[in-house]
């Protein structure tokens, strides 16, 4: 398996790719690659290039594009995960495994029951770390697209962000208590190739009734993820797996 790296469009000049940043250290020091070795590069349009290393320095790695590869590894529908901030490294688990499962983007959510309090002063570094986790997970799982990680937002800000999303739902445990376990499956079955889906998950304490009501007032549909109660870090991964089954495995 060839190593895979994500590059910005401006790093591609003619038939060459100039790799910079932390990836230079990874290529030269961690993977111990040399001139003549091959790797894969993915651009911002989710296009994949087979490349051969021509030069390695302390600051950059110059590669020649050998061929463009057609790779269909992304989910046919675009799934965004809005999840309440979680304790410890649980949110990082959602980012890592959610990326492996095909999420298009992650929206950390500040809710009334969030145990974790967001520190604006440390915010930029935190989001930068999250994006690095996603980048590494996308490379490891051989995706052609690197998901975005947004800065934490409130429910009101999420509603504004979701204005142009095709389908919007809330993973809500109260819906499960009513025994309606087919709503999420039905939603997935009504979607079309290329549609976007935003799924909202609460923190450890769940979403408040007021937050759920507000989301419903703006077009979000409450859905059950089955009869069992899932942990806050498990629910997003379960939902993404269900999407993959419906769209890729059936």
Short mmCIF file of N, CA and C in Angstrom, two decimals, residues 22-23 57-58 76 84 124 128 130 133 146 161 164 189 192-193 224 232 243-246:
data_model
loop_
_atom_site.label_atom_id
_atom_site.label_comp_id
_atom_site.label_asym_id
_atom_site.label_seq_id
_atom_site.Cartn_x
_atom_site.Cartn_y
_atom_site.Cartn_z
N UNK A 22 4.47 19.22 7.87
CA UNK A 22 4.77 18.01 8.64
C UNK A 22 4.95 16.78 7.77
N UNK A 23 4.34 16.78 6.59
CA UNK A 23 4.45 15.62 5.71
C UNK A 23 5.88 15.39 5.24
N UNK A 57 14.23 17.39 0.62
CA UNK A 57 15.05 18.32 1.39
C UNK A 57 14.44 18.45 2.78
N UNK A 58 15.02 19.30 3.60
CA UNK A 58 14.48 19.53 4.95
C UNK A 58 13.16 20.29 4.92
N UNK A 76 -21.48 7.97 -1.35
CA UNK A 76 -22.27 8.63 -2.41
C UNK A 76 -23.09 9.81 -1.91
N UNK A 84 -22.22 17.09 20.18
CA UNK A 84 -21.90 17.84 21.39
C UNK A 84 -20.48 17.57 21.85
N UNK A 124 -8.29 27.90 18.77
CA UNK A 124 -7.63 27.71 17.48
C UNK A 124 -6.70 26.50 17.50
N UNK A 128 -7.08 23.04 15.38
CA UNK A 128 -5.92 22.62 14.57
C UNK A 128 -5.54 21.17 14.89
N UNK A 130 -7.59 18.88 16.09
CA UNK A 130 -8.67 18.04 15.55
C UNK A 130 -8.49 17.82 14.05
N UNK A 133 -5.88 15.25 13.38
CA UNK A 133 -6.39 13.89 13.62
C UNK A 133 -7.18 13.40 12.42
N UNK A 146 -10.37 15.02 2.45
CA UNK A 146 -10.10 15.25 3.86
C UNK A 146 -11.25 16.04 4.47
N UNK A 161 -25.99 27.47 9.64
CA UNK A 161 -25.05 26.73 8.79
C UNK A 161 -25.79 25.73 7.92
N UNK A 164 -28.62 25.22 3.67
CA UNK A 164 -28.65 24.62 2.33
C UNK A 164 -28.46 23.10 2.35
N UNK A 189 -33.37 6.00 2.80
CA UNK A 189 -33.92 5.43 1.57
C UNK A 189 -34.53 6.48 0.65
N UNK A 192 -31.05 10.86 -2.42
CA UNK A 192 -30.51 10.60 -3.75
C UNK A 192 -29.00 10.76 -3.76
N UNK A 193 -28.36 10.15 -4.71
CA UNK A 193 -26.91 10.25 -4.86
C UNK A 193 -26.49 11.72 -4.90
N UNK A 224 -34.80 7.81 15.60
CA UNK A 224 -34.27 6.81 16.53
C UNK A 224 -33.14 6.05 15.85
N UNK A 232 -22.58 8.71 23.77
CA UNK A 232 -22.48 9.89 22.90
C UNK A 232 -21.41 9.72 21.83
N UNK A 243 -25.38 4.48 7.24
CA UNK A 243 -25.35 5.15 5.93
C UNK A 243 -24.53 4.33 4.94
N UNK A 244 -23.37 3.86 5.38
CA UNK A 244 -22.51 3.06 4.51
C UNK A 244 -23.23 1.78 4.07
N UNK A 245 -23.92 1.13 4.99
CA UNK A 245 -24.64 -0.10 4.63
C UNK A 245 -25.71 0.20 3.58
N UNK A 246 -26.47 1.27 3.81
CA UNK A 246 -27.58 1.60 2.90
C UNK A 246 -27.07 1.97 1.51
#
